[in-house]
PDB file of C-alpha atoms in Angstrom:
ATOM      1  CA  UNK A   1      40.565 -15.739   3.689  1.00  0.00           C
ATOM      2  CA  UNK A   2      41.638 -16.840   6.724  1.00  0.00           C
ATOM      3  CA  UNK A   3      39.123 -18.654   9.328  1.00  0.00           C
ATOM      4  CA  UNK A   4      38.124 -15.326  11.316  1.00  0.00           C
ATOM      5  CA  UNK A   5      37.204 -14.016   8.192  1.00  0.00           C
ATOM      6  CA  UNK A   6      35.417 -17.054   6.850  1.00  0.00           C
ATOM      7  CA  UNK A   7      33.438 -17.248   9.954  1.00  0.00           C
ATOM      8  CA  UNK A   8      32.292 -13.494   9.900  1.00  0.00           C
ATOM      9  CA  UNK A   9      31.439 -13.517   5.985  1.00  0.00           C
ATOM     10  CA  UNK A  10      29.261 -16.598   6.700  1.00  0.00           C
ATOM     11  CA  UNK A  11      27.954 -14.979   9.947  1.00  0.00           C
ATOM     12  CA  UNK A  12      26.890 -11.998   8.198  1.00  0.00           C
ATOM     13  CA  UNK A  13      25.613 -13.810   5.065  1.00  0.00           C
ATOM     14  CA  UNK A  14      23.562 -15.863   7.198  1.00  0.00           C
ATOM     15  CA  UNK A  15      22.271 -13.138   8.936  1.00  0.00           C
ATOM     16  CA  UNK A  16      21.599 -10.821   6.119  1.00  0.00           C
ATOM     17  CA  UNK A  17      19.165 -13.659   4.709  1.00  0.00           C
ATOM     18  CA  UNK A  18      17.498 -14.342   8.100  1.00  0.00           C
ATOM     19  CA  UNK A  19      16.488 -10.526   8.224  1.00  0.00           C
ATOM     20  CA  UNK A  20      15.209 -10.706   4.364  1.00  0.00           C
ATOM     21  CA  UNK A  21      13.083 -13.691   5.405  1.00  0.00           C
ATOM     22  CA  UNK A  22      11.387 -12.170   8.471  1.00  0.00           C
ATOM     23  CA  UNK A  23      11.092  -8.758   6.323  1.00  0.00           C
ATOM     24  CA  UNK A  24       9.437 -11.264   3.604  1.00  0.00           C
ATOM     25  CA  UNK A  25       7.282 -13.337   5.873  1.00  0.00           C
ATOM     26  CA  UNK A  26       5.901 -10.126   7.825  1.00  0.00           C
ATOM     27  CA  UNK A  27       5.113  -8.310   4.352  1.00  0.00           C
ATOM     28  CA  UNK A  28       3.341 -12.035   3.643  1.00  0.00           C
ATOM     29  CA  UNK A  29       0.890 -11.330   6.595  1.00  0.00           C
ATOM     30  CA  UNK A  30       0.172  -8.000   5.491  1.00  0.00           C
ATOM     31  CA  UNK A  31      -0.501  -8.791   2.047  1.00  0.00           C
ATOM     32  CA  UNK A  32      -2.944 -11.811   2.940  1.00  0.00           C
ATOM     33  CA  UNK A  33      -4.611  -9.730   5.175  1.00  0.00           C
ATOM     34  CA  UNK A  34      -5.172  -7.219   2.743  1.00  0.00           C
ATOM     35  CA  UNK A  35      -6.280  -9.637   0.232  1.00  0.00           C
ATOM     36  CA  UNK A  36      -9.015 -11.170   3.241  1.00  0.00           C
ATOM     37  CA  UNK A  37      -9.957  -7.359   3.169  1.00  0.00           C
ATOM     38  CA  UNK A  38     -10.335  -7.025  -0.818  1.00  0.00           C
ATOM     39  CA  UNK A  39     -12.020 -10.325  -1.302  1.00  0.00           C
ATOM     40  CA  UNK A  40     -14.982  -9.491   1.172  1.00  0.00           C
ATOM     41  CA  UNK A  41     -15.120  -5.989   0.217  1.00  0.00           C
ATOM     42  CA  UNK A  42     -19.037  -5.277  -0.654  1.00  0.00           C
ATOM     43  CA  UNK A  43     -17.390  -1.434  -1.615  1.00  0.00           C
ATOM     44  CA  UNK A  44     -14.457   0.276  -3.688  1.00  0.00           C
ATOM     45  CA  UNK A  45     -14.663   3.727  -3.976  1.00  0.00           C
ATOM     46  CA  UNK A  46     -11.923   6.035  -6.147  1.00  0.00           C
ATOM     47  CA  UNK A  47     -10.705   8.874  -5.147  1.00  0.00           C
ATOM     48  CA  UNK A  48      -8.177  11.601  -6.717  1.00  0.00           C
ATOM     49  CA  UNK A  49      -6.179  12.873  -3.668  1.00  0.00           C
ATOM     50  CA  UNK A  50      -3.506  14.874  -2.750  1.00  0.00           C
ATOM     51  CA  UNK A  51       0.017  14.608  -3.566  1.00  0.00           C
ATOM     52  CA  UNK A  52       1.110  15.336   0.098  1.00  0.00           C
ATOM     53  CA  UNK A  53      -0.361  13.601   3.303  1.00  0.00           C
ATOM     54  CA  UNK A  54      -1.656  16.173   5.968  1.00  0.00           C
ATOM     55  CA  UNK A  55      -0.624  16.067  10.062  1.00  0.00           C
ATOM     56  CA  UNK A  56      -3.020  13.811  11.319  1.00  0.00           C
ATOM     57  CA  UNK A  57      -3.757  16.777  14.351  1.00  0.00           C
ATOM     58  CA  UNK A  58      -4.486  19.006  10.953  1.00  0.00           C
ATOM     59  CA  UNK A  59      -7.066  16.964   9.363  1.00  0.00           C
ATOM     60  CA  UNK A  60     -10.132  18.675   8.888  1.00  0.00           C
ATOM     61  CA  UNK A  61     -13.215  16.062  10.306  1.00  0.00           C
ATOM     62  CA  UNK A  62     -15.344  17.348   7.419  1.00  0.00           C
ATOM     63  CA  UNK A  63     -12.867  15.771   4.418  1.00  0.00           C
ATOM     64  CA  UNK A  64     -12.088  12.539   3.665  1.00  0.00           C
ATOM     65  CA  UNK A  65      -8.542  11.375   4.133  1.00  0.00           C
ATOM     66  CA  UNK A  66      -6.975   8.026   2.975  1.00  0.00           C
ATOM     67  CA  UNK A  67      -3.522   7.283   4.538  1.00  0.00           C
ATOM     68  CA  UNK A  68      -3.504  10.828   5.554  1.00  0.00           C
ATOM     69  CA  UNK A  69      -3.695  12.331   1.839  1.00  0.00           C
ATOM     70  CA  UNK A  70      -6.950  14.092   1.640  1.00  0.00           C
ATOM     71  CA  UNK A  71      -8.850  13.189  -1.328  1.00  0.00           C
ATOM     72  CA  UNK A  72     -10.273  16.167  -3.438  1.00  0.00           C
ATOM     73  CA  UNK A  73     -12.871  13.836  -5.784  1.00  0.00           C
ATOM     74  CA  UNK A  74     -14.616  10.725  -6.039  1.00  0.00           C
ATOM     75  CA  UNK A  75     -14.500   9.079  -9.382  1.00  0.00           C
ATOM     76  CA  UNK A  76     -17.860   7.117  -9.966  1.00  0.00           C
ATOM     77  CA  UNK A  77     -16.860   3.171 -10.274  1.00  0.00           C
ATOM     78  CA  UNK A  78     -19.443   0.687 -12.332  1.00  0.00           C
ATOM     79  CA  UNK A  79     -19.706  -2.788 -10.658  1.00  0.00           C
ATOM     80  CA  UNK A  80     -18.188  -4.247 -13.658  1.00  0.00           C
ATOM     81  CA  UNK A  81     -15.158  -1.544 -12.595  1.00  0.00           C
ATOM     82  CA  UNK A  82     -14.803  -2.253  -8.995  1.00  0.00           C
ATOM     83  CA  UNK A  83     -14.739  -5.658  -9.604  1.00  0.00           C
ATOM     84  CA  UNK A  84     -11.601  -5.392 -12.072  1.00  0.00           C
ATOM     85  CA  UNK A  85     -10.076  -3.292  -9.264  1.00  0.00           C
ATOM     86  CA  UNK A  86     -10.628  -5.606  -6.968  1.00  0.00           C
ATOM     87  CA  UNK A  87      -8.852  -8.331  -9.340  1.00  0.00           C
ATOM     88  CA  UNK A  88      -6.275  -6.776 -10.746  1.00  0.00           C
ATOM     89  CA  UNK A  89      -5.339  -6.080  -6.711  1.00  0.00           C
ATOM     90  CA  UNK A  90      -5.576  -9.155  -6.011  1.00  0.00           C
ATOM     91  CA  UNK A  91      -3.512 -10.086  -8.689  1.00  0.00           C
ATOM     92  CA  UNK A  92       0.565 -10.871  -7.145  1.00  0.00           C
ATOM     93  CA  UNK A  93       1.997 -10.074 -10.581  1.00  0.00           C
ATOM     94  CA  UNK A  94       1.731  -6.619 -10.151  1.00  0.00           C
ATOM     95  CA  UNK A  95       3.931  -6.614  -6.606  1.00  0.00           C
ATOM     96  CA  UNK A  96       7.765  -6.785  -5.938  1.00  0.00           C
ATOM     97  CA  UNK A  97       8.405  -8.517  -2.844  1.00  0.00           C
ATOM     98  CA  UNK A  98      12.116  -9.089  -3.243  1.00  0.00           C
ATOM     99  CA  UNK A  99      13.572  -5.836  -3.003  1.00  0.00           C
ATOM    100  CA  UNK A 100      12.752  -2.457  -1.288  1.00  0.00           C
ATOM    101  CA  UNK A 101      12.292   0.734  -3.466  1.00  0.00           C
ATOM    102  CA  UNK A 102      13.902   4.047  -2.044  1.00  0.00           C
ATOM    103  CA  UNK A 103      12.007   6.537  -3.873  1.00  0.00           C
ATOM    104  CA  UNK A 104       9.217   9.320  -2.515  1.00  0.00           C
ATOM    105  CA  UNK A 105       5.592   8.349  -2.936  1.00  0.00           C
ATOM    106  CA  UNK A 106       3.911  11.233  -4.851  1.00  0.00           C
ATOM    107  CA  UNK A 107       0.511   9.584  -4.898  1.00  0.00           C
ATOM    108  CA  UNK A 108      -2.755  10.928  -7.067  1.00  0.00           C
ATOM    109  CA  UNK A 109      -4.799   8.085  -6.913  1.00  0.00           C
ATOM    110  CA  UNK A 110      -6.510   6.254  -3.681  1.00  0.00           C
ATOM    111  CA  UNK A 111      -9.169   3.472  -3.304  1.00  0.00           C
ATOM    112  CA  UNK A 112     -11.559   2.323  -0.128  1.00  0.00           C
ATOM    113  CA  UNK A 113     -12.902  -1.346  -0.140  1.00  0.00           C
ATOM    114  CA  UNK A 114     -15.632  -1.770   2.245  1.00  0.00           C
ATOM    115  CA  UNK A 115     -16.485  -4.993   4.113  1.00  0.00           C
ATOM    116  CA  UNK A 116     -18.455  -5.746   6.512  1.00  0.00           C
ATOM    117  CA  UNK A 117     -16.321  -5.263   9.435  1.00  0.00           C
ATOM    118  CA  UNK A 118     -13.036  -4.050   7.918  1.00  0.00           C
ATOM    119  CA  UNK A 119     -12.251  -0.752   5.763  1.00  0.00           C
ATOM    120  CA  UNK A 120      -8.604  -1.161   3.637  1.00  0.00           C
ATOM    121  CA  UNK A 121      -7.389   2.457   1.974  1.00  0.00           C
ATOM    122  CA  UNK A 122      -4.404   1.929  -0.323  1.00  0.00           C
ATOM    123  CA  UNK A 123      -2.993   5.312  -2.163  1.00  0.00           C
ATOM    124  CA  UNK A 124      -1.341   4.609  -4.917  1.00  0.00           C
ATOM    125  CA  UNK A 125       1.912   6.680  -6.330  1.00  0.00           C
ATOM    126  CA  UNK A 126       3.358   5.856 -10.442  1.00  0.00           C
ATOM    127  CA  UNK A 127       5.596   8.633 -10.455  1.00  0.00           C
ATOM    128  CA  UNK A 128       8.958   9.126  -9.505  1.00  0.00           C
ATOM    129  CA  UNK A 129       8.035   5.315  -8.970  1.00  0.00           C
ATOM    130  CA  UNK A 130       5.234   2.677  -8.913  1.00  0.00           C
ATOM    131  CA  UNK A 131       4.299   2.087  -5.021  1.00  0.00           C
ATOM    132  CA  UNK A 132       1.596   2.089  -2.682  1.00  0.00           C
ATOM    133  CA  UNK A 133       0.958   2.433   0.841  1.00  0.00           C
ATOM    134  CA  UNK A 134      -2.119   0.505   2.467  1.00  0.00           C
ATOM    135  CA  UNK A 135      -4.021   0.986   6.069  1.00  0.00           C
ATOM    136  CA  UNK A 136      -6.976  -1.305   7.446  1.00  0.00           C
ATOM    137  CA  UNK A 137      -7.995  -2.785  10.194  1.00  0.00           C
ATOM    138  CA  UNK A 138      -6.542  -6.064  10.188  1.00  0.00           C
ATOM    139  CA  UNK A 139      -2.858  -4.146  10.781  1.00  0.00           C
ATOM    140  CA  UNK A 140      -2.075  -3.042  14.024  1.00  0.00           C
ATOM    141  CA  UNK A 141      -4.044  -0.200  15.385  1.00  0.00           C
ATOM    142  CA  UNK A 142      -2.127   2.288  17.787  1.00  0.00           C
ATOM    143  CA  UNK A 143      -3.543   4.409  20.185  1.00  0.00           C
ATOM    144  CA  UNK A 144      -1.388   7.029  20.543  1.00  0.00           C
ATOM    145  CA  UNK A 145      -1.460   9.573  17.481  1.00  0.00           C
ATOM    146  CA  UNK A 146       2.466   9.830  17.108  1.00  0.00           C
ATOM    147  CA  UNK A 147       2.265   5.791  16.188  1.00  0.00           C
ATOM    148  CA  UNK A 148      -0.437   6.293  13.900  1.00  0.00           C
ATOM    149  CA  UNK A 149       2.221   6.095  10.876  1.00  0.00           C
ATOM    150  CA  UNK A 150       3.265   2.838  12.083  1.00  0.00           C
ATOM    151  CA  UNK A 151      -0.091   1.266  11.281  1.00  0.00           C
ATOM    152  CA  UNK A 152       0.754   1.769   7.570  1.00  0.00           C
ATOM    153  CA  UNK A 153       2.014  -0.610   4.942  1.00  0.00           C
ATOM    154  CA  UNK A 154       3.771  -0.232   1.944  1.00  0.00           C
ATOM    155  CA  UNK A 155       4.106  -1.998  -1.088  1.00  0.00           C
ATOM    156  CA  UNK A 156       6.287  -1.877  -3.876  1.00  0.00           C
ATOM    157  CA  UNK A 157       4.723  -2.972  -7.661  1.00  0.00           C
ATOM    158  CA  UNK A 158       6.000  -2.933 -10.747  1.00  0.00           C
ATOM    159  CA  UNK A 159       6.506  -0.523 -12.971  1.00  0.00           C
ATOM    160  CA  UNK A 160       4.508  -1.964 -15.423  1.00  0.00           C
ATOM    161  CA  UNK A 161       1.600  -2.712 -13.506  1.00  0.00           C
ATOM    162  CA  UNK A 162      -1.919  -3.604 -14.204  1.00  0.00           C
ATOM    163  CA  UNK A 163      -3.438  -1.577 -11.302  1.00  0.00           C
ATOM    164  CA  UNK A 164      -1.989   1.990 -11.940  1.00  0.00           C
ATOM    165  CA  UNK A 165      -3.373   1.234 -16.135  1.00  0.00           C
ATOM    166  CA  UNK A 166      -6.835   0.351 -14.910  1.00  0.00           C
ATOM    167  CA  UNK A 167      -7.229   3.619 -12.705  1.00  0.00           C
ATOM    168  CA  UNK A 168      -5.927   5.438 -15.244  1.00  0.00           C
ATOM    169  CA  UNK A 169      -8.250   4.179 -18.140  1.00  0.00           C
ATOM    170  CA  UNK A 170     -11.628   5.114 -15.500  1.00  0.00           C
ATOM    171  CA  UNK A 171     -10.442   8.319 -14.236  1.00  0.00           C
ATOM    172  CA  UNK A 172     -11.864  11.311 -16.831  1.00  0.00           C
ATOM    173  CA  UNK A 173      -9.371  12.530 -18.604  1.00  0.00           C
ATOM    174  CA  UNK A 174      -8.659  16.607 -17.935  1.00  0.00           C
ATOM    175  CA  UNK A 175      -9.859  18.635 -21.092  1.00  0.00           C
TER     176      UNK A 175
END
């Protein structure tokens, strides 16, 4: 290589890791934000929900909607229940920080935790691949309602994760 070359390779390899660590340190802020959220939460509720999210000018004031995917049933939670949610959330194993996935969230399951002054709503989606996509109060809030999607964060996690298992083992199995 000669030194033009050099100089753009390290250039570009230097700027390549500059943009993972900003991605990385902005997903950090969002992540211990929604763990502030989790860890005061008084409240988790389970819901079953849609596997398509609905125009936010659509939505229907009378149903419930979590990330815009309207949810269709509550699933009762025991303390003992929402509190392993609430752990195994909180638990970093179960997220991939390192890479981006590039697959299409086909959620069925979504949670609200409830604190005092803050409401988090993360919908969860195993299938084509594990991720999730989270919205609280702590994230910017836009006004305008063609921003609205911009106030959402998503989050990759493993494919064998602890949180997808758990939701699985409380929601009632279909006879």
């Amino acid at each position: 290589m000669n030194f033009p070359q050099k100089m753009f390779f390290y250039i570009a390899i230097f700027t390549f890791g500059l943009s993972l660590f900003i991605l990385s340190s902005c997903k950090e802020k969002e992540l211990h934000a929604m763990q502030k959220v989790i860890n005061e939460s008084e409240e988790v509720e389970l819901f079953l929900i849609q596997d398509t999210p609905t125009n936010p000018i659509e939505q229907d004031t009378s149903k419930i909607y979590l990330c815009d995917y309207e949810a269709y049933a509550k699933v009762y939670t025991s303390k003992e229940q929402s509190d392993s949610l609430k752990n195994t959330l909180l638990d970093t194993t179960n997220y991939i920080s390192d890479i981006e996935k590039k697959c299409m969230m086909m959620p069925k399951y979504a949670m609200r935790l409830k604190a005092k002054k803050d409401t988090l709503d993360i919908v969860f989606s195993d299938n084509p691949c594990a991720k999730a996509v989270a919205k609280h109060s702590l994230l910017k809030n836009p006004k305008k309602e063609e921003d609205k999607k911009e106030d959402m964060f998503y989050i990759d996690l493993k494919s064998e994760n602890t949180i997808i298992k758990l939701i699985q083992s409380i929601v009632p199995k279909k006879e």
